[in-house]
Coordinates of C-alpha atoms and ligand atoms in Angstrom, one line a residue:
X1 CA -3.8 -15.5 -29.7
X2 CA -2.3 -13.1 -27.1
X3 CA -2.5 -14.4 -23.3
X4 CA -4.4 -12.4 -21.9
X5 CA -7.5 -9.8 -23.5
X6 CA -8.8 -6.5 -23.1
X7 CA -11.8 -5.2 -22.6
X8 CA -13.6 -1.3 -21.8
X9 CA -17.1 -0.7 -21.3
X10 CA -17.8 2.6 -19.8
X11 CA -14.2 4.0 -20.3
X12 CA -13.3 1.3 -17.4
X13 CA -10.7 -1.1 -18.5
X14 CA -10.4 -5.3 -17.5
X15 CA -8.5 -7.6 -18.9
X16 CA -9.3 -11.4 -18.6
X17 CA -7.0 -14.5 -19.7
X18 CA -7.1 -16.6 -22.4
X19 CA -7.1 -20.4 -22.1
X20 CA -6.0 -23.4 -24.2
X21 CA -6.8 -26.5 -24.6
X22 CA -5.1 -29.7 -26.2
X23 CA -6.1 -29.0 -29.6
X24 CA -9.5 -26.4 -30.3
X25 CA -9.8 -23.0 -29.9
X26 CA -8.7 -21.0 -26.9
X27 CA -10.8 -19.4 -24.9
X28 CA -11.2 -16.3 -23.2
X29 CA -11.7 -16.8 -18.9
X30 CA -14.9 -14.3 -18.3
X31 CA -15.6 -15.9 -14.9
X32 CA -14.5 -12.5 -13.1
X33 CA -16.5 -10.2 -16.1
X34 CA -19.8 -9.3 -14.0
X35 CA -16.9 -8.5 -10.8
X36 CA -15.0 -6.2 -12.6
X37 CA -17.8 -4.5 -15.1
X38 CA -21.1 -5.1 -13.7
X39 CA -22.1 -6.6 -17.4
X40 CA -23.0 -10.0 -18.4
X41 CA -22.4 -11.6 -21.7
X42 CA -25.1 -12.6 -23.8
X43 CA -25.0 -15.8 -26.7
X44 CA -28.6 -17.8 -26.5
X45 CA -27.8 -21.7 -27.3
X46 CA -24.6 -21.3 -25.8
X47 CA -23.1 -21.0 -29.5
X48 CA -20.0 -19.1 -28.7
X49 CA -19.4 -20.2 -25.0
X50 CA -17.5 -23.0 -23.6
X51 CA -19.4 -24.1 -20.5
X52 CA -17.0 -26.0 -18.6
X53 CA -13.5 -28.1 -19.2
X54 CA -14.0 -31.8 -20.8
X55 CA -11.3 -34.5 -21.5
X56 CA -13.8 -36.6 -23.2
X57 CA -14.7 -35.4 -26.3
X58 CA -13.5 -33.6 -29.2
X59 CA -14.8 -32.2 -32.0
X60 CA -13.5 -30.4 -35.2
X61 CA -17.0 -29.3 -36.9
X62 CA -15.0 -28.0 -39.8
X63 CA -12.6 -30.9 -40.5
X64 CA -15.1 -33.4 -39.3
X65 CA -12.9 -34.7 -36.8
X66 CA -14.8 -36.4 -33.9
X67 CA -12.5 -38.0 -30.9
X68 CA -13.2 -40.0 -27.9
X69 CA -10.2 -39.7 -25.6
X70 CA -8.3 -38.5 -28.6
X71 CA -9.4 -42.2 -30.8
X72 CA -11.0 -41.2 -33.7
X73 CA -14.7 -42.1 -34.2
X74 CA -13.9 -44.1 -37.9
X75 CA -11.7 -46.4 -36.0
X76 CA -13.2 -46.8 -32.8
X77 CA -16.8 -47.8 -35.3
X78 CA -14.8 -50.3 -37.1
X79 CA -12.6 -51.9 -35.0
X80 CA -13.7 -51.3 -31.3
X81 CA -16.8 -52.4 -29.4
X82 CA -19.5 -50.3 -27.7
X83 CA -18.1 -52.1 -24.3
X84 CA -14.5 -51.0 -24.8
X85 CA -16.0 -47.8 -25.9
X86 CA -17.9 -47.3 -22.8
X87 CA -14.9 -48.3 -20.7
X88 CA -12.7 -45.7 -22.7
X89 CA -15.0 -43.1 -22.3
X90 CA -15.6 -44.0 -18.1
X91 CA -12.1 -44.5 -17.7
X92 CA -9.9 -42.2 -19.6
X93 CA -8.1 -45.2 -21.6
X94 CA -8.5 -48.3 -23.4
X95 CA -9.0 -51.5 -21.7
X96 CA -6.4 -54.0 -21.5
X97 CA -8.1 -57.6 -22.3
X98 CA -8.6 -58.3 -18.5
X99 CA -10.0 -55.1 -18.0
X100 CA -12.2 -55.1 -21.0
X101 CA -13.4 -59.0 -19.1
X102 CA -14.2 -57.5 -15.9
X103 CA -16.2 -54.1 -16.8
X104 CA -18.1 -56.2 -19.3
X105 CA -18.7 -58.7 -17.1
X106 CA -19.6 -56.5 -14.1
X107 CA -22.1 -54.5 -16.9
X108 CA -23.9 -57.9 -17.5
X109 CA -24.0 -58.4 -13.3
X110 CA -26.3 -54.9 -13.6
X111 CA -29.0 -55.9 -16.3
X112 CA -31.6 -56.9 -14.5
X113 CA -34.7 -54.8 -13.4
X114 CA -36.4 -54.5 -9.8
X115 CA -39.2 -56.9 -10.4
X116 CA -40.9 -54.2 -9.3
X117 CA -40.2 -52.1 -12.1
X118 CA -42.6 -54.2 -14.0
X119 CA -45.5 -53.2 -12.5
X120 CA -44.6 -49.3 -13.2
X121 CA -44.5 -50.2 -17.3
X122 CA -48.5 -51.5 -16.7
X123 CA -49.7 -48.1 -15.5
X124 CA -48.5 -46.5 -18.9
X125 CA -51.0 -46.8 -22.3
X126 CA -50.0 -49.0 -24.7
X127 CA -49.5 -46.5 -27.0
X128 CA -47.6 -44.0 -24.6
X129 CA -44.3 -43.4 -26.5
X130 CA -41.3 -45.2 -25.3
X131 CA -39.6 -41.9 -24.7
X132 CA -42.1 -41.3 -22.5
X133 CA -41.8 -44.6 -21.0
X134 CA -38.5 -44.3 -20.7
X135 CA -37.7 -40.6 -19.3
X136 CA -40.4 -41.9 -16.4
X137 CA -38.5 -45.4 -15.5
X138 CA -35.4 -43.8 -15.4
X139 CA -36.0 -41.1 -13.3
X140 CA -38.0 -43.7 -10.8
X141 CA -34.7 -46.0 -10.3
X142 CA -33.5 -43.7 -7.8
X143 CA -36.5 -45.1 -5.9
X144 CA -35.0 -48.5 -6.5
X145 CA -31.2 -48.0 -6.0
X146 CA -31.0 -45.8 -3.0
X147 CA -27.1 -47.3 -2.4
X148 CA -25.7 -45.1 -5.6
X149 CA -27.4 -42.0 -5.1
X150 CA -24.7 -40.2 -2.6
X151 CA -23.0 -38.6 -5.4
X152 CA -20.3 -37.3 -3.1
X153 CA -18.9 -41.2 -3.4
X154 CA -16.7 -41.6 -6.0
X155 CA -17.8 -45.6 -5.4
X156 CA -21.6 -45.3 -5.4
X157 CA -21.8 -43.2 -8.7
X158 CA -19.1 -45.7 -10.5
X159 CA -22.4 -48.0 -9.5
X160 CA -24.8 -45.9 -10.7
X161 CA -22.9 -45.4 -13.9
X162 CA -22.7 -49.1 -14.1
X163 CA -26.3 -49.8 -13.5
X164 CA -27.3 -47.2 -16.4
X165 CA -25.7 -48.2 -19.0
X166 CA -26.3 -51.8 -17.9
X167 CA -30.3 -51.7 -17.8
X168 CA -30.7 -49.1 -20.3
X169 CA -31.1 -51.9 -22.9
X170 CA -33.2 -53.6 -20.8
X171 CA -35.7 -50.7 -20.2
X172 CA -35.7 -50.1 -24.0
X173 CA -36.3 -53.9 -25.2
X174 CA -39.3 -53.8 -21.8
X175 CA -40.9 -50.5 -23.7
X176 CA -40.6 -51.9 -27.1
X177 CA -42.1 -55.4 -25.6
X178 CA -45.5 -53.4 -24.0
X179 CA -46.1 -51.5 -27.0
X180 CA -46.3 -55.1 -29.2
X181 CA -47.7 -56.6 -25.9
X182 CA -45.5 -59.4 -25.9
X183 CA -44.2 -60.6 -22.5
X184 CA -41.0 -58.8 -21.5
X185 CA -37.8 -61.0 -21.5
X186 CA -34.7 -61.2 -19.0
X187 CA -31.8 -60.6 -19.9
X188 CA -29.4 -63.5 -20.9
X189 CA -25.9 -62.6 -19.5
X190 CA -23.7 -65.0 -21.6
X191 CA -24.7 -63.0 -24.6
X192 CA -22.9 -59.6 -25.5
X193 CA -24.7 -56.4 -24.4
X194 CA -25.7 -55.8 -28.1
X195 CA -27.3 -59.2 -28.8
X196 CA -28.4 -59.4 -25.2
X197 CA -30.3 -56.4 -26.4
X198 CA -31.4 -57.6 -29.4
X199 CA -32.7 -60.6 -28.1
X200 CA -35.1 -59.4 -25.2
X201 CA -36.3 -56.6 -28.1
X202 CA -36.7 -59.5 -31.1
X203 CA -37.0 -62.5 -29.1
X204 CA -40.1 -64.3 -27.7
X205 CA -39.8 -66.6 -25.0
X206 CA -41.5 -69.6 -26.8
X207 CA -38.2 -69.8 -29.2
X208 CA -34.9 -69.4 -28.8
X209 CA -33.4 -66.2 -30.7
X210 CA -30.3 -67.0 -32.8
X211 CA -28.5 -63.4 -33.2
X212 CA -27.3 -62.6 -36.5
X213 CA -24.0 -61.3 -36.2
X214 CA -24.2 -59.0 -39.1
X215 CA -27.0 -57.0 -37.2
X216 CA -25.3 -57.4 -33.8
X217 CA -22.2 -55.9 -35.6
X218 CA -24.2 -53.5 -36.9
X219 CA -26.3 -52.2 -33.7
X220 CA -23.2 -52.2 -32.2
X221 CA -21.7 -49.5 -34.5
X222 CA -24.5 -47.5 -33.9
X223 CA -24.2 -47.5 -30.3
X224 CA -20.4 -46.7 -30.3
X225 CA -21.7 -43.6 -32.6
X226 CA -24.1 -42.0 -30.4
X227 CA -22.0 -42.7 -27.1
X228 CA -20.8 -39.3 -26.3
X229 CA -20.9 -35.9 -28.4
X230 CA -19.4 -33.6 -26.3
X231 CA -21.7 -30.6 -24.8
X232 CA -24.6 -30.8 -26.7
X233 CA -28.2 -30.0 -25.9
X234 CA -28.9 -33.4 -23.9
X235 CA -25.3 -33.8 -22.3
X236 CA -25.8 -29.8 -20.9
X237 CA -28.9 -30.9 -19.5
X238 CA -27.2 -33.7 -18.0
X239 CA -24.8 -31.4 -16.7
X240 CA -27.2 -28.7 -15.5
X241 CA -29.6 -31.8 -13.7
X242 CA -26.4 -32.8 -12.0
X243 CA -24.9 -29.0 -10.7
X244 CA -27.6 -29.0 -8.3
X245 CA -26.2 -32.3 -6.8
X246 CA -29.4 -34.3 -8.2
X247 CA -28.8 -38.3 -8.6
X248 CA -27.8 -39.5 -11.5
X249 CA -31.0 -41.4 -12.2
X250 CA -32.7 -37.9 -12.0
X251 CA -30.1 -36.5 -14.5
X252 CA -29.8 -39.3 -16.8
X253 CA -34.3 -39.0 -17.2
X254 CA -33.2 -35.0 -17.6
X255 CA -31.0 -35.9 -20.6
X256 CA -33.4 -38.0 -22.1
X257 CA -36.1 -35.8 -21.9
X258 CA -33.8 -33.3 -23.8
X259 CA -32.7 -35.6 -25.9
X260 CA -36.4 -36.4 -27.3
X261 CA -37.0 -33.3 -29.3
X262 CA -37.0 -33.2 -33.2
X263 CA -33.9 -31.0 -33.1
X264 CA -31.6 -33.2 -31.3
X265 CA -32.4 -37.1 -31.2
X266 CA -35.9 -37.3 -32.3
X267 CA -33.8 -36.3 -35.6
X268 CA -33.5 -39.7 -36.6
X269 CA -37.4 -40.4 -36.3
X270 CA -37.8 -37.3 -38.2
X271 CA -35.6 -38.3 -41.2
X272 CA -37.0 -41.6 -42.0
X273 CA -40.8 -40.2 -41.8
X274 CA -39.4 -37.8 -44.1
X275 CA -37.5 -40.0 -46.7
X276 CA -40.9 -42.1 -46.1
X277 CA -43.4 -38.9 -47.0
X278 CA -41.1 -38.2 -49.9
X279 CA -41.3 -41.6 -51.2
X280 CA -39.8 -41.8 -54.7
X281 CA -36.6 -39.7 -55.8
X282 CA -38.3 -37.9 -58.5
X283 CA -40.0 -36.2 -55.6
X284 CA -36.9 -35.0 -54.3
X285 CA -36.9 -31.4 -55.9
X286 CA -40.3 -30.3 -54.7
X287 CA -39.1 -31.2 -50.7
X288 CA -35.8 -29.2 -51.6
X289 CA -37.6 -26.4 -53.0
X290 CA -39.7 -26.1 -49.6
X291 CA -36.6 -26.5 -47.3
X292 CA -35.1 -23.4 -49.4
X293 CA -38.3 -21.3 -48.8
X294 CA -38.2 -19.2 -46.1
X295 CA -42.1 -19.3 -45.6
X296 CA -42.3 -22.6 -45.4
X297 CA -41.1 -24.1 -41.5
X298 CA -39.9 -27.8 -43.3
X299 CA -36.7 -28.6 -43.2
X300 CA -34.5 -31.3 -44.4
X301 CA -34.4 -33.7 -41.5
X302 CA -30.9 -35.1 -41.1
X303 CA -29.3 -32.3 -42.6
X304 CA -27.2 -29.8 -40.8
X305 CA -25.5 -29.9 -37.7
X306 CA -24.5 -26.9 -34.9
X307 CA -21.2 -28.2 -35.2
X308 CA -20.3 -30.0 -38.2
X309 CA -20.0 -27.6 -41.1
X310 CA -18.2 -29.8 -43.5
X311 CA -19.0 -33.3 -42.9
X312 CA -20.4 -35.4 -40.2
X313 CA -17.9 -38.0 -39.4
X314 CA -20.8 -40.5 -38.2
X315 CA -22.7 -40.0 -40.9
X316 CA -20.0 -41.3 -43.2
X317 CA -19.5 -44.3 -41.3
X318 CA -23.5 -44.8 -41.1
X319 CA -24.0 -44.3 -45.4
X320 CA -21.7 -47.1 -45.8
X321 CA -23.4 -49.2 -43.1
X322 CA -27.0 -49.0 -44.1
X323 CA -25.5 -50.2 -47.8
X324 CA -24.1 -53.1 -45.7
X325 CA -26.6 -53.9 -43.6
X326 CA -29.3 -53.9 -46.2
X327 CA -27.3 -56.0 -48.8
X328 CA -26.9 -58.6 -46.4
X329 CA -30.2 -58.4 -44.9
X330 CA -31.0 -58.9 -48.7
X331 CA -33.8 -56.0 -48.2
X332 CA -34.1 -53.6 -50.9
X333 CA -35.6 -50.4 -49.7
X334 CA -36.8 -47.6 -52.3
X335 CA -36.1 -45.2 -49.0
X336 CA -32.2 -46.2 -49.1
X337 CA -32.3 -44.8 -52.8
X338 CA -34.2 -42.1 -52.3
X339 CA -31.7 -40.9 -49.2
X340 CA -28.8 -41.2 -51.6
X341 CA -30.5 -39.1 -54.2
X342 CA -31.2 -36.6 -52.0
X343 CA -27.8 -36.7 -50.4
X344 CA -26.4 -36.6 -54.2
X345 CA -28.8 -33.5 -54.8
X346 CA -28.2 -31.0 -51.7
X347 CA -24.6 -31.5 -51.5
X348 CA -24.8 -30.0 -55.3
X349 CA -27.4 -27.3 -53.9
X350 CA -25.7 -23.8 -53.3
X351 CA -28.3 -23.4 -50.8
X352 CA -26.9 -26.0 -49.1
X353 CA -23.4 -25.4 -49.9
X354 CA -23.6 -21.7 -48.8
X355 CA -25.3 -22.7 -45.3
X356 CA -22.5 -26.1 -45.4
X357 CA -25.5 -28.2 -44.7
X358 CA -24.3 -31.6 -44.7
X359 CA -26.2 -34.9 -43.5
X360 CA -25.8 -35.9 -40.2
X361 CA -25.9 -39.0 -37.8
X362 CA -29.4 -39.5 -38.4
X363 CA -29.9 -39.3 -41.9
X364 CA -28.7 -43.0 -42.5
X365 CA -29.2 -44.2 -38.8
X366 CA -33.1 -44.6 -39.6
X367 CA -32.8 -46.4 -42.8
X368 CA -30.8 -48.8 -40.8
X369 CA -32.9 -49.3 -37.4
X370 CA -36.3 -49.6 -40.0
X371 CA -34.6 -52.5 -41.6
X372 CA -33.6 -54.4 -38.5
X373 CA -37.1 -54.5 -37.9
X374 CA -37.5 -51.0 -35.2
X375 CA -40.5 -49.1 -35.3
X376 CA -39.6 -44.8 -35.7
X377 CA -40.9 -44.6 -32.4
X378 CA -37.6 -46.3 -30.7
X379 CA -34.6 -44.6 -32.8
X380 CA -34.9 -42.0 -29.7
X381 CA -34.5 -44.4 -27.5
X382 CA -31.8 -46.4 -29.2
X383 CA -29.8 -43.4 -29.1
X384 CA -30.8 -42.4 -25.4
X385 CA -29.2 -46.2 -24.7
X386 CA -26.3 -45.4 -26.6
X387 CA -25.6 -41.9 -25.4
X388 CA -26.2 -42.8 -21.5
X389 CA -22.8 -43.9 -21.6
X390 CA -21.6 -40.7 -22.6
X391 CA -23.9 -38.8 -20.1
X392 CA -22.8 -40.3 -17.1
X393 CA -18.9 -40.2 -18.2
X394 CA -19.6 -36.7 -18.3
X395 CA -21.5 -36.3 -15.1
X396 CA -19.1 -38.3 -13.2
X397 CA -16.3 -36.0 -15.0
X398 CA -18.2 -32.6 -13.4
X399 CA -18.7 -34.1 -10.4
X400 CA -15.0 -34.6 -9.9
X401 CA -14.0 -31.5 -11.5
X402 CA -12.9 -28.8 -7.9
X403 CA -13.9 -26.1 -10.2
X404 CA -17.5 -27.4 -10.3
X405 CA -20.8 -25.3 -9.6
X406 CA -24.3 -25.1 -9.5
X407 CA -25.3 -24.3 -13.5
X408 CA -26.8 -20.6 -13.3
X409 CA -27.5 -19.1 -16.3
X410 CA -28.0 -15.1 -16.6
X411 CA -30.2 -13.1 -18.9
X412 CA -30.4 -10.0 -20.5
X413 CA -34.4 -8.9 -19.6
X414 CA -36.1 -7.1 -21.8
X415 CA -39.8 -6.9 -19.4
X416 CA -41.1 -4.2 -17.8
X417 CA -39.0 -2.2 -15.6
X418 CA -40.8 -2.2 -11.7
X419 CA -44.4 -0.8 -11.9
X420 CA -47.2 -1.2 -8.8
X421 CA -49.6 -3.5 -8.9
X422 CA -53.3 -2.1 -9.5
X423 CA -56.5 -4.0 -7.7
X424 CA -58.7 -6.3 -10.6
X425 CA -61.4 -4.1 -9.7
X426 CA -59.2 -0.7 -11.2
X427 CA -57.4 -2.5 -14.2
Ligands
ACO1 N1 -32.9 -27.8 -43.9 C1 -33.0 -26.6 -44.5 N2 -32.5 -25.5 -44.0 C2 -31.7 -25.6 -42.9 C3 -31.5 -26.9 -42.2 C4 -32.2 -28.0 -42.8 N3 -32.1 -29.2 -42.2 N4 -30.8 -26.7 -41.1 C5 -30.4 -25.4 -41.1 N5 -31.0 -24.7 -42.1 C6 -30.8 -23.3 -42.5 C7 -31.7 -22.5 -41.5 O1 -33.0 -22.2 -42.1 C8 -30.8 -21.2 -41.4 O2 -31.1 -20.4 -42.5 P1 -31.0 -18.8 -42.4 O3 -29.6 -18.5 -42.0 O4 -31.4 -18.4 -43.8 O5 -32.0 -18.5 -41.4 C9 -29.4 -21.7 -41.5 O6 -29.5 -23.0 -42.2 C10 -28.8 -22.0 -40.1 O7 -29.7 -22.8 -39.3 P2 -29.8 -22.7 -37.8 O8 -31.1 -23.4 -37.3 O9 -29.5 -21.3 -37.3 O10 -28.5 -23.7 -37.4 P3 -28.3 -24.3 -36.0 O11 -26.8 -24.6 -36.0 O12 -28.9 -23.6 -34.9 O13 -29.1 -25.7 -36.1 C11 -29.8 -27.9 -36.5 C12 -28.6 -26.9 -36.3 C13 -30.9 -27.7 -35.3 C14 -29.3 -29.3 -36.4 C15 -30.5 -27.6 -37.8 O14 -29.6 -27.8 -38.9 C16 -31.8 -28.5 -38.1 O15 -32.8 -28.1 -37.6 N6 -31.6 -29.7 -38.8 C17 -32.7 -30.6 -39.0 C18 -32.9 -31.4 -37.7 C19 -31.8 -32.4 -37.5 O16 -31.4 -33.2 -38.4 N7 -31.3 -32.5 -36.3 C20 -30.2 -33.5 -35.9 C21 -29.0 -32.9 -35.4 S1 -27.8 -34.1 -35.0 C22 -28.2 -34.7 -33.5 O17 -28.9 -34.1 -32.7 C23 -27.7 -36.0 -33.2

């Protein structure tokens, strides 16, 4: 692609310069465009714009290439941990073994809640969704942690990014535990995050929980999958929150909020109440036939991606997990054949093939979290745990980044032009 790129509106001429990256298209440097021509540029949901510079994440959507600091995401899933993950992702590389010791054991310093804090999960109903539970307890621990709120401290936010991703499992397990009304647990800090996790979700404190390794392995995979994903829906939001200077509490209960909706990670949810409603395989062809009708709003939940128009890298790892996972578990679930059946019969579908509809993260991520024992309800909040990691590595990366601004969005409007105003009485 040439360096730079021309451009007339008007018969006036501009010219702007074209950017590259390490690998991933170039792209073209509009920042001076509304200077020079007076115009804006217009793409709603962001699909053609590059909204600011990221060493953290890469994706190929066509090759199904997804890297974390340039480690692929098959590897880092089957050989790496969600800790080393999480450092790679804070720090830029991976850990060596005494650096790997000391984040996770400053993470498990950080897991504990303000007692406090306990008293704010009573005022919720008991059937409040944990999203909800969760977007509201995160937002109020900036009225817990005022030392790692001055984000101008490169110290302080390391803190906050700390205390996130250390108590996110804990606010989780404490919203799972007041749905059930069983008594919340505290953490345990010679266990690993995962099965630290695991235990004050599962656990009761009248016995003492054994962790099976093979779901600890498990959960574990699915948190280093959903860590980061580059500058999608909940990460902008993230992003946006922070521009303004907001804490990171604030910006972390932004992303989760974001990340709730059925389109983004209340996908998961979606997908497993749909491989639920469909039941049986030989009831496949009807829900295809609906997601191909244009009058009809269904759609195949876990399919498609904004990116990923080949193959979803996660969801490869994922298919082969869930197989795993339930074989060991010895559980044999008629919704694990029905998702490969309908796997088997889209990818053969030219609707699907013509629109390169593939499955995604979440197609397999529910069958998986059902059989640990998760209610739909948390598969959002799983992956808010998991992905809080990614959000503040990429708020701490704006933050730091001189070329930083407020997020401002323009618009192209399309109300009425000025008219006055007439008195009730007259209209
Ligand atoms: N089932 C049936 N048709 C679909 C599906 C689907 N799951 N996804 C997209 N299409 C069709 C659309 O109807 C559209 O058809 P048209 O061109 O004839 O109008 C075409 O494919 C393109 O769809 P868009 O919505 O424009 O694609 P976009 O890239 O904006 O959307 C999205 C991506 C939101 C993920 C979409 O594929 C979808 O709704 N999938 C189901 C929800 C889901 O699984 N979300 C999880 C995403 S992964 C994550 O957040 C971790």
């Amino acid at each position: 692609m040439a360096d730079t790129v021309k451009l007339e509106i008007g018969g006036k001429a501009s010219e702007y310069p074209v950017l590259s990256g390490t690998v991933g298209p170039d792209v073209i440097d509009i920042r001076k465009l509304y200077g020079a021509t007076g115009a804006f540029t217009y793409d709603p949901g962001f699909t053609s714009t590059a909204s600011c510079q990221s060493a953290l994440t890469y994706i190929d959507g066509d090759q199904g290439v997804l890297l974390h600091r340039g480690y692929p995401i098959d590897q880092l899933a089957e050989q790496s941990s969600f800790m080393e993950v999480s450092y790679l992702l804070l720090n830029g590389e991976l850990p060596s073994k005494k650096e790997l010791d000391d984040f996770t054991y400053t993470i498990s310093r950080h897991t504990m809640l303000h007692e406090q804090l306990a008293t704010f999960y009573r005022g919720f109903r008991r059937d409040a969704h944990p999203m909800a539970i969760m977007c509201g307890v995160v937002g109020a621990l900036s009225a817990f942690y005022h030392d790692s709120t001055d984000i101008n401290d490169p110290k302080q936010r390391m803190i906050a990014s700390h205390r996130l991703i250390a108590k996110m499992p804990t606010i989780a397990a404490m919203a799972y535990k007041y749905s059930v009304g069983q008594p919340f647990l505290y953490p345990k800090n010679d266990l690993s995050y995962t099965a630290n996790f695991l235990r004050m979700t599962f656990g009761v404190p009248a016995e003492e929980y054994e962790p099976d390794p093979v779901i600890v392995s498990a959960m574990d995979k699915i948190f280093i999958l959903h860590a980061d994903h580059e500058q999608n829906a909940s990460t902008s939001t993230v992003r946006l929150a922070g521009s303004s200077g907001a804490n990171p509490f604030a910006c972390i209960a932004a992303g989760i909020a974001c990340l709730w909706g059925p389109a983004h990670g209340g996908a998961n949810e979606a997908a497993l109440n749909m491989l639920r409603e469909i039941g049986t395989p030989d009831r496949i062809p009807e829900y295809i036939a609906r997601a191909k009708n244009k009058d009809d709003p269904f759609r195949l939940m876990g399919f498609g991606h904004r990116v990923y128009k080949n193959f979803d890298p996660r969801a490869k790892v994922l298919g082969k997990a869930a197989t795993e996972v339930l074989d060991k578990l010895g559980i044999n679930d008629p919704v694990l054949d029905t998702a490969r059946e309908l796997e088997q019969i889209a990818l053969k579908d030219q609707y699907f093939i013509d629109k390169k509809l593939y499955p995604n993260v979440d197609f397999y991520s529910g069958v998986i979290l059902s059989a640990i024992g998760f209610p739909t309800t948390m598969f959002t909040v799983l992956f808010a745990l998991a992905r809080t990691v990614g959000w503040v590595a990429q708020w701490n990366e704006m933050i730091s980044d001189p070329e930083q601004k407020i997020g401002r969005p323009r618009q192209l409007y399309n109300g009425p032009a000025q008219r006055d105003y007439v008195p009730v009485s007259q209209r």
